Coordinates of C-alpha atoms in Angstrom, one line a residue:
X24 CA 0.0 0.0 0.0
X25 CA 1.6 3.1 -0.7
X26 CA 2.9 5.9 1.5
X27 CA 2.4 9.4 1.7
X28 CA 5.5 11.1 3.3
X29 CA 4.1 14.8 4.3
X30 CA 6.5 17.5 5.5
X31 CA 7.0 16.5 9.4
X32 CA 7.0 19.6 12.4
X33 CA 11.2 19.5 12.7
X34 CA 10.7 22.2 15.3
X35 CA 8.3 23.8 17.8
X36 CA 8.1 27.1 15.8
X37 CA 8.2 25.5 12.4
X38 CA 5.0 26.3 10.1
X39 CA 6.4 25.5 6.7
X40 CA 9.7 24.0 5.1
X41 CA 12.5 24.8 2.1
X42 CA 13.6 21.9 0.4
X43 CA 16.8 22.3 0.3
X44 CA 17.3 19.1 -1.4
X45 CA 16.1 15.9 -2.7
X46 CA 18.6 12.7 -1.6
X47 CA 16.1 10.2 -3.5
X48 CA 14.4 10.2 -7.4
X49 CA 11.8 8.7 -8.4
X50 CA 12.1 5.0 -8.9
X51 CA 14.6 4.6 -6.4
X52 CA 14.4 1.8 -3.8
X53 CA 14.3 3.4 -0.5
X54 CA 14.4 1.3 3.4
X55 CA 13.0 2.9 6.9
X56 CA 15.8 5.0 8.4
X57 CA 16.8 6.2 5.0
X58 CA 17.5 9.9 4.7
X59 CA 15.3 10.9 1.8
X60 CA 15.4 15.0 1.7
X61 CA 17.1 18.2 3.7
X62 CA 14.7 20.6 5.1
X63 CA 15.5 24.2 5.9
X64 CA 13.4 25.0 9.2
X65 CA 13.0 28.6 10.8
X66 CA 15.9 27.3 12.8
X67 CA 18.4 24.8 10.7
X68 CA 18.6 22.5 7.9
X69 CA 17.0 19.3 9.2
X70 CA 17.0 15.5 7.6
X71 CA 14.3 13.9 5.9
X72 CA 13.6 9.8 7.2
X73 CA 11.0 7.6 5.9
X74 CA 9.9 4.8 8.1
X75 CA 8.8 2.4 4.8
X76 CA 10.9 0.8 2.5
X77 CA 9.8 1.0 -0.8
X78 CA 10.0 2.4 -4.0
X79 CA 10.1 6.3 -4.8
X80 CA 6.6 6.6 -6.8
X81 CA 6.4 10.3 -7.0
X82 CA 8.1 13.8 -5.9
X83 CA 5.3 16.0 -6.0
X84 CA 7.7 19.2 -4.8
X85 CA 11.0 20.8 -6.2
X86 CA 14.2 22.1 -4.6
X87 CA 13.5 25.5 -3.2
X88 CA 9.7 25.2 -3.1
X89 CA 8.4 26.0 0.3
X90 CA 5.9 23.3 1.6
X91 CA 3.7 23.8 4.7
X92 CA 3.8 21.4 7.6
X93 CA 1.5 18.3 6.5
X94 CA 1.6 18.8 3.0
X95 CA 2.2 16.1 0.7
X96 CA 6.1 15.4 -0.5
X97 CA 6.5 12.1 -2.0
X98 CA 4.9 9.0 -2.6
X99 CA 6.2 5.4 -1.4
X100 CA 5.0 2.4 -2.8
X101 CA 5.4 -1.3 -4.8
X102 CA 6.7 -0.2 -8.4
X103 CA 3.6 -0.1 -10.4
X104 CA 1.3 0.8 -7.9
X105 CA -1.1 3.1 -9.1
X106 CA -1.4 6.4 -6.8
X107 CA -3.9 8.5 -9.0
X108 CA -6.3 8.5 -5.8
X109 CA -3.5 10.3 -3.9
X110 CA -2.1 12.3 -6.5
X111 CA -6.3 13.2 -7.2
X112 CA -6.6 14.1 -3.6
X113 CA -2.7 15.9 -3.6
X114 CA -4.4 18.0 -6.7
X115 CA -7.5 19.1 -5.9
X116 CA -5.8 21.1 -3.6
X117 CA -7.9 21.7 -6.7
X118 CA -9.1 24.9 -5.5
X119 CA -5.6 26.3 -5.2
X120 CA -4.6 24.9 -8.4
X121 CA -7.9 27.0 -9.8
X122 CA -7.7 30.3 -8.0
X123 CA -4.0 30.3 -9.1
X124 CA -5.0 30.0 -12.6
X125 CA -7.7 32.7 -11.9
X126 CA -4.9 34.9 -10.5
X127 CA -2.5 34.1 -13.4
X128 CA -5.5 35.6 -15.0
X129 CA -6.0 38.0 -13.5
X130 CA -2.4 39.3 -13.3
X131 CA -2.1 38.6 -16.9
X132 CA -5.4 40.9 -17.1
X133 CA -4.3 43.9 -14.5
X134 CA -0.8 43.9 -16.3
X135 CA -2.8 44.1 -20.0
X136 CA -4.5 46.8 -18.0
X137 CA -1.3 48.1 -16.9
X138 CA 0.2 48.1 -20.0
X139 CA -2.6 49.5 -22.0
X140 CA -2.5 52.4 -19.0
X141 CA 1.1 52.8 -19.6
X142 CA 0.9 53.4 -23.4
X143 CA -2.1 55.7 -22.9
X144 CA 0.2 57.7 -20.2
X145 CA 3.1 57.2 -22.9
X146 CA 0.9 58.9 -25.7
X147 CA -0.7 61.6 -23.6
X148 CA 3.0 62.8 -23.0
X149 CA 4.4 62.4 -26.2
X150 CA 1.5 64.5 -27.4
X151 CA 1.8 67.1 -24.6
X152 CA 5.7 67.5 -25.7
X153 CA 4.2 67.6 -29.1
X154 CA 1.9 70.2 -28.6
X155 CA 4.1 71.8 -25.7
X156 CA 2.8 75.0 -25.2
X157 CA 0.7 74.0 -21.5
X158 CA 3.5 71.5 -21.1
X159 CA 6.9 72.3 -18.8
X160 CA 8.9 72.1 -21.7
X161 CA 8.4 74.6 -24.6
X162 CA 10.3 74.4 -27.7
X163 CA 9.9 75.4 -31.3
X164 CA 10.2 72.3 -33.9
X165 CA 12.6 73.3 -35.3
X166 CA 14.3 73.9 -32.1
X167 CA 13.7 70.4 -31.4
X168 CA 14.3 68.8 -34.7
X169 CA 18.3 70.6 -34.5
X170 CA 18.6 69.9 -30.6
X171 CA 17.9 66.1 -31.7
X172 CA 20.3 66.1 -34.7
X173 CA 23.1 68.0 -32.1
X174 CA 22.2 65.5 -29.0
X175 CA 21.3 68.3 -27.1
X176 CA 18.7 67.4 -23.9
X177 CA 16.5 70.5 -24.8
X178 CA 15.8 70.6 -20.5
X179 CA 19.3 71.4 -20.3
X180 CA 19.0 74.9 -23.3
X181 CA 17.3 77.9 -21.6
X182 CA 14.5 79.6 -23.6
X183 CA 15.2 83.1 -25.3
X184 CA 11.6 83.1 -26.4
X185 CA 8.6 84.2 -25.5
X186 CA 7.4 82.6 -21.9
X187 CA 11.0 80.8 -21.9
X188 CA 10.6 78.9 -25.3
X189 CA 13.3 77.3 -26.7
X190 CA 14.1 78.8 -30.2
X191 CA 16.8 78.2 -33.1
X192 CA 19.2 80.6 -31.3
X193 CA 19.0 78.8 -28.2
X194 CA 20.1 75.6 -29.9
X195 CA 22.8 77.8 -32.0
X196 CA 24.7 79.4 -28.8
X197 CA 24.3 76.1 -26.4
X198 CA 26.7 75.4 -24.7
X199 CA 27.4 72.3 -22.8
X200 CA 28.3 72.7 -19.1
X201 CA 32.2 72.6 -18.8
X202 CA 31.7 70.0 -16.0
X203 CA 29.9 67.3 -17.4
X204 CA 27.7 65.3 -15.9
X205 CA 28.9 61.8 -14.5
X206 CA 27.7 58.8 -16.7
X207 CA 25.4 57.3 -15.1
X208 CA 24.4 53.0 -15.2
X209 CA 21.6 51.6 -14.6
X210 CA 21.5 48.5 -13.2
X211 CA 19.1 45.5 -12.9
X212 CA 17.2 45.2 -9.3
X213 CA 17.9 41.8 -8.0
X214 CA 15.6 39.5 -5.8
X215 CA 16.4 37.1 -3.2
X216 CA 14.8 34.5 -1.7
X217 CA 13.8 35.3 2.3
X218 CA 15.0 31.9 3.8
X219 CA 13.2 30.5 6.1
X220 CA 16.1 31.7 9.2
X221 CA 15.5 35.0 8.2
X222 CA 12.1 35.2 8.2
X223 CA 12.0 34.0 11.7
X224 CA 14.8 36.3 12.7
X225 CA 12.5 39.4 11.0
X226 CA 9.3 38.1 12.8
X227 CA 10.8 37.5 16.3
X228 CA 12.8 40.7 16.6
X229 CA 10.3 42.9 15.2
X230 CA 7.8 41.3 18.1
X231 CA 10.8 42.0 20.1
X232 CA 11.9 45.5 19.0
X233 CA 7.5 46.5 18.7
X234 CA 6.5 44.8 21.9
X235 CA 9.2 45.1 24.3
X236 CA 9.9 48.5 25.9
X237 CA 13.7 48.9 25.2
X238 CA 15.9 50.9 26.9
X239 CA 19.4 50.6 26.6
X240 CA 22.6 52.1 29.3
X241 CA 26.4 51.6 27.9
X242 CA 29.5 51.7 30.2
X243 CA 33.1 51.9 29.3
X244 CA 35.2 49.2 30.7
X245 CA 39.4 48.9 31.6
X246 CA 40.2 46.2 29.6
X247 CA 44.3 46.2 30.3
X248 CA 43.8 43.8 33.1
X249 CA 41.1 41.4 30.9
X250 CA 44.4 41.5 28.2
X251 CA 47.3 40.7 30.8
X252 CA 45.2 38.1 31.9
X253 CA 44.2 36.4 28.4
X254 CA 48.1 36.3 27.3
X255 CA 48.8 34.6 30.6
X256 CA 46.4 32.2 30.0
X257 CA 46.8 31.4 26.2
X258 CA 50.9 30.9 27.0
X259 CA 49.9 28.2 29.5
X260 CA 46.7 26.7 27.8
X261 CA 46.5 24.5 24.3
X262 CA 43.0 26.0 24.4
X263 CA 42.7 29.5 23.6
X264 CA 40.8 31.7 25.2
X265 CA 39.2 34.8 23.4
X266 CA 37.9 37.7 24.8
X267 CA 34.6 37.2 24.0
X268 CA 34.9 34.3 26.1
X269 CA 35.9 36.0 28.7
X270 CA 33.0 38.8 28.8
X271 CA 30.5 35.4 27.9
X272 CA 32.4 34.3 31.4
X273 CA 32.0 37.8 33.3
X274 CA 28.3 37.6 32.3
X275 CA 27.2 34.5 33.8
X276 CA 29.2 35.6 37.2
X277 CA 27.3 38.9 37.1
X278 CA 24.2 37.4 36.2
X279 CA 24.2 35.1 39.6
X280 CA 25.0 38.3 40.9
X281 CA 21.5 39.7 39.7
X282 CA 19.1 37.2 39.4
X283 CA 16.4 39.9 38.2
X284 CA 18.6 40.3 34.7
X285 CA 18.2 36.8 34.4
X286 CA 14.5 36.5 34.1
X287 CA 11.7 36.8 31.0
X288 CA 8.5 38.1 31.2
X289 CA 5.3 36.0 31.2
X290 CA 2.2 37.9 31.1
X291 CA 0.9 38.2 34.0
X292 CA 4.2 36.8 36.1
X293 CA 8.0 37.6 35.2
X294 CA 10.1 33.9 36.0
X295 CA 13.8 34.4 37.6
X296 CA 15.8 31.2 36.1
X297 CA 17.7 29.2 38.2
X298 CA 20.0 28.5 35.1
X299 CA 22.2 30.6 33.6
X300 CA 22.5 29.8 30.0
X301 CA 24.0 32.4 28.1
X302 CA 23.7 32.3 24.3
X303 CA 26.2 34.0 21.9
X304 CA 25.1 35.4 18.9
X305 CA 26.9 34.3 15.9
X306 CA 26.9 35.5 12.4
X307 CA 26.2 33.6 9.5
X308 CA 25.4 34.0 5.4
X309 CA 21.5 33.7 6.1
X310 CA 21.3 35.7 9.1
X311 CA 22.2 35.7 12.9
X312 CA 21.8 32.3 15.0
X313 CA 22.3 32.5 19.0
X314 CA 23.5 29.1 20.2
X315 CA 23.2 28.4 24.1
X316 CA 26.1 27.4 26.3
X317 CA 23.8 26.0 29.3
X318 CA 25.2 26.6 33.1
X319 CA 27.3 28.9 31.8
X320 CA 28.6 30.1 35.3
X321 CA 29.6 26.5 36.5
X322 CA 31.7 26.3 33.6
X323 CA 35.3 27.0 33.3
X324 CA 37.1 29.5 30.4
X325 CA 38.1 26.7 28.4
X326 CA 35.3 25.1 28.3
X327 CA 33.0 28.3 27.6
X328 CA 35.6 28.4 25.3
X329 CA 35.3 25.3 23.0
X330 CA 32.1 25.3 23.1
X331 CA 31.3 28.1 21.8
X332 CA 34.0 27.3 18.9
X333 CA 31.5 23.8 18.5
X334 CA 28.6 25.9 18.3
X335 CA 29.5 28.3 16.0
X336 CA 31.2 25.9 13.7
X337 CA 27.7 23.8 13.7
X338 CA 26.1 27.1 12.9
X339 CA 28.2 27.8 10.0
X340 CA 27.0 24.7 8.7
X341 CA 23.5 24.8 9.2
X342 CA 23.9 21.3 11.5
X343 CA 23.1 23.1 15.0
X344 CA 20.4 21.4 16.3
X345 CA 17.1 23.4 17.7
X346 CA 17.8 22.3 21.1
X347 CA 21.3 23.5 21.0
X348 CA 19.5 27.2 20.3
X349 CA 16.7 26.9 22.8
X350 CA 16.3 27.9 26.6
X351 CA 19.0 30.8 27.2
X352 CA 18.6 33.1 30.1
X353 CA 20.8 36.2 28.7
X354 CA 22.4 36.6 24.8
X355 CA 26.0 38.5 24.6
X356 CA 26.3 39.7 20.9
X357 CA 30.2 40.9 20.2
X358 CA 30.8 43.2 16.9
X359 CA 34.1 44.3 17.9
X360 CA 36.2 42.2 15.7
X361 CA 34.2 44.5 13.1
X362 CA 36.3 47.4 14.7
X363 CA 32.4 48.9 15.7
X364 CA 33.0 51.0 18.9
X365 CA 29.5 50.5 20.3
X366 CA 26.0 49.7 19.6
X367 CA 22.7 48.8 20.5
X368 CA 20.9 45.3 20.4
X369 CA 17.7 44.2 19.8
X370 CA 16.7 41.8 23.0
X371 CA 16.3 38.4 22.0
X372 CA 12.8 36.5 22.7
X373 CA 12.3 35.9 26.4
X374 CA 15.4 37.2 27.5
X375 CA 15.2 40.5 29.7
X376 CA 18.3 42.2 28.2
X377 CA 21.2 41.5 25.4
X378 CA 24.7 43.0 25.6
X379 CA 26.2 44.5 23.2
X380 CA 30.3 44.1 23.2
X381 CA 32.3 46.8 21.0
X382 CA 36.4 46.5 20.1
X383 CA 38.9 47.3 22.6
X384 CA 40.5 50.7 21.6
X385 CA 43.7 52.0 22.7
X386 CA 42.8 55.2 23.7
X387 CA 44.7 57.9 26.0
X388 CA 43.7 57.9 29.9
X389 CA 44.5 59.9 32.8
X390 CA 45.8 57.7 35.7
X391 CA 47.2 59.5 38.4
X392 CA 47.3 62.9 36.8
X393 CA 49.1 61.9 33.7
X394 CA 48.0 61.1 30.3
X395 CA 49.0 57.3 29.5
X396 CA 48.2 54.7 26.8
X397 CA 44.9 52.2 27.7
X398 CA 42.5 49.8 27.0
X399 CA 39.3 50.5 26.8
X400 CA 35.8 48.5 25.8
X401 CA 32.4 49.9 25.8
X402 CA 29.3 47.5 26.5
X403 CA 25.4 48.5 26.1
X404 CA 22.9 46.6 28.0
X405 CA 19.6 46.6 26.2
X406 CA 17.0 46.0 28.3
X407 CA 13.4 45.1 28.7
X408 CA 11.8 47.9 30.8
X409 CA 8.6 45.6 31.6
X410 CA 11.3 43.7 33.8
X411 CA 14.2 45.8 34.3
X412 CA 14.3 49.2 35.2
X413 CA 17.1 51.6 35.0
X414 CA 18.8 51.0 38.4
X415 CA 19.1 47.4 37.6
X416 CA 20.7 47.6 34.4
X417 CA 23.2 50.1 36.3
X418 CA 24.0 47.5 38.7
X419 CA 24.7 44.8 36.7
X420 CA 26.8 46.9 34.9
X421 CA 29.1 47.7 37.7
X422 CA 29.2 44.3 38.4
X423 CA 30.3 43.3 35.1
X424 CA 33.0 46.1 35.2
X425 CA 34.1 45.2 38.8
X426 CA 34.5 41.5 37.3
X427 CA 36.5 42.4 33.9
X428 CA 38.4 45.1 35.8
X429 CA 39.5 42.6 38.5
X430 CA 39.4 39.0 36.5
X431 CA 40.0 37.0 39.9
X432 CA 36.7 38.5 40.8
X433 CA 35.3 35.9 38.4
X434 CA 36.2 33.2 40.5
X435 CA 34.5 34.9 43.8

């Protein structure tokens, strides 16, 4: 008996799928377990597994086309088998398959409708240059007929003649401008497809950005001690430590500190986590993915470390799973290997705040009355007012300053 195999729910927030590609073709023999397609979710490109074995009777969708959870993919069944009843019931969809012939038809008839609008517009203009004397431009044909055999844009010749009309000794004395006008190209508009990542990223942090009353409080940070420490580190350690993991590190101390900047709001009750899992944000070709390093603030440097090297490798790939982006408490997002000084984040959906991390700058400072080189980082805390008020931000702040500022504070 044969098989449908409908596009599955690969994640909690998934509503529709991109086949990103098809492993099988039809006639193929296929077993359970086998991996059949990849599927790009809101969240990652997931795999395809049937749970028959049979033969490939029919691919009803293409690579690229965007199926909606449920929907028919692919048929499985004994070669021969006749499917028509499924493929009838896969058409009649019917409806669709009619109303998008009706709007074929109806495109094709508002773009005759266009077009015949267009021409009309084209002729009323051509006959208003013709007849120019209500029209912007005034000109005398013969005027016209020598400014076309010169090349001359008559909208660059000022009129001698009556009410500014261009006449034949307008065309005669013209004079192009000495600084020509640049050349100019006109280029061909290109489209993209929105991928299913960044359509999630668009609907979530517009929620976020519309929704949530941000507010945001930036503090500048001594970094000379964070970079002393880091070298003395990275000479003793085959693992490296970055300074982003080192802020990622900071934040989780700070955020025991301040349990209230560790919380989301829920309505009608705002929940303080127990856990701190941080998330770092991490930039890829569709858009930005923030992988979660769970108990973040029981874990050491190098292992906040790696991980987040796993993580954003996995990322890079599309192979992060959506558990592995699910359930942080706080999100650290770090531009300053951009060279960007500062800026402001949008919070990221439940979290109460995000923190934005700029480069470190060598900038002169005053340290006991003299001007000396330094190290210094800005940070902006974005924050969700509903749950945060100004105060709190501040605090957290200081902590986080106290704690880069004095890196055995860390270990307090």
């Amino acid at each position: 008996m044969a098989v449908k195999v409908e596009m599955p729910k690969l994640s909690d927030t998934m509503e529709e799928g991109v086949i990103a590609k098809w492993n099988v073709e039809e006639g193929d023999e296929v077993e359970s377990g086998d991996i059949i397609a990849e599927v790009e979710t809101d969240k990652a490109t997931m795999e395809v597994e049937v749970f028959d074995d049979g033969t490939i009777l029919k691919i009803l969708v293409d690579e690229g086309d965007a199926v909606p959870l449920g929907q028919l993919m692919a048929v499985i069944g004994e070669e021969g088998e006749d499917i028509s009843d499924i493929l009838e019931e896969a058409a009649s969809g019917g409806e669709k398959e009619t109303s998008e012939t009706d709007g074929e038809e109806d495109t094709s008839e508002k773009t005759d409708k266009k077009e015949s609008t267009d021409t009309s517009a084209e002729k009323a203009e051509e006959k208003s240059t013709v007849t120019s004397d209500d029209g912007r431009l005034k000109a005398s044909p013969l005027a016209r007929k020598m400014a076309e055999e010169k090349g001359i844009t008559l909208s660059n010749v000022e009129g001698s003649g009556p009410q500014g009309r261009i006449i034949k000794r307008d065309i005669e004395s013209y004079e192009p401008s000495a600084v020509p006008a640049a050349a100019t190209v006109s280029r061909e508009d290109k489209e993209h497809r929105v991928s299913q990542m960044r359509k999630t990223i668009a609907r979530r942090l517009s929620e976020s950005k519309f929704n949530n009353p941000h507010f945001y409080e930036t503090i500048s940070i001594d970094m000379q001690p964070v970079w002393d420490a880091r070298k003395q580190i990275n000479e003793k350690s085959d693992t490296k430590i970055s300074f982003n993991d080192i802020v990622v590190k900071a934040c989780a101390a700070a955020l025991r500190k301040h349990p209230e900047i560790n919380s989301s709001w829920h309505g009608d009750k705002i929940v303080e986590h127990g856990d701190v899992n941080v998330a770092v944000a991490v930039a890829i070709e569709e858009g930005l993915v923030t992988p979660v390093i769970n108990n973040t603030d029981q874990k050491g440097l190098q292992q906040i470390g790696q991980e987040t090297r796993d993580l954003a490798e996995k990322a890079r790939e599309r192979k992060l799973q959506p558990e592995q982006m699910e359930g942080s408490t706080f999100t650290v997002s770090n531009l300053g290997m951009f060279g960007i000084e500062e800026f402001t984040a949008i919070i990221n959906p439940p979290n109460a705040c995000i923190l934005a991390v700029g480069a470190i700058k060598e900038v002169p400072v005053v340290e006991d009355g003299e001007v000396v080189p330094g190290k210094r980082m800005k940070v902006t805390l974005s924050s969700d007012h509903r749950i945060v008020d100004g105060a709190m931000a501040a605090q957290f702040l200081s902590t986080l300053k106290q704690m880069l500022e004095s890196p055995l504070a860390m270990l307090l």
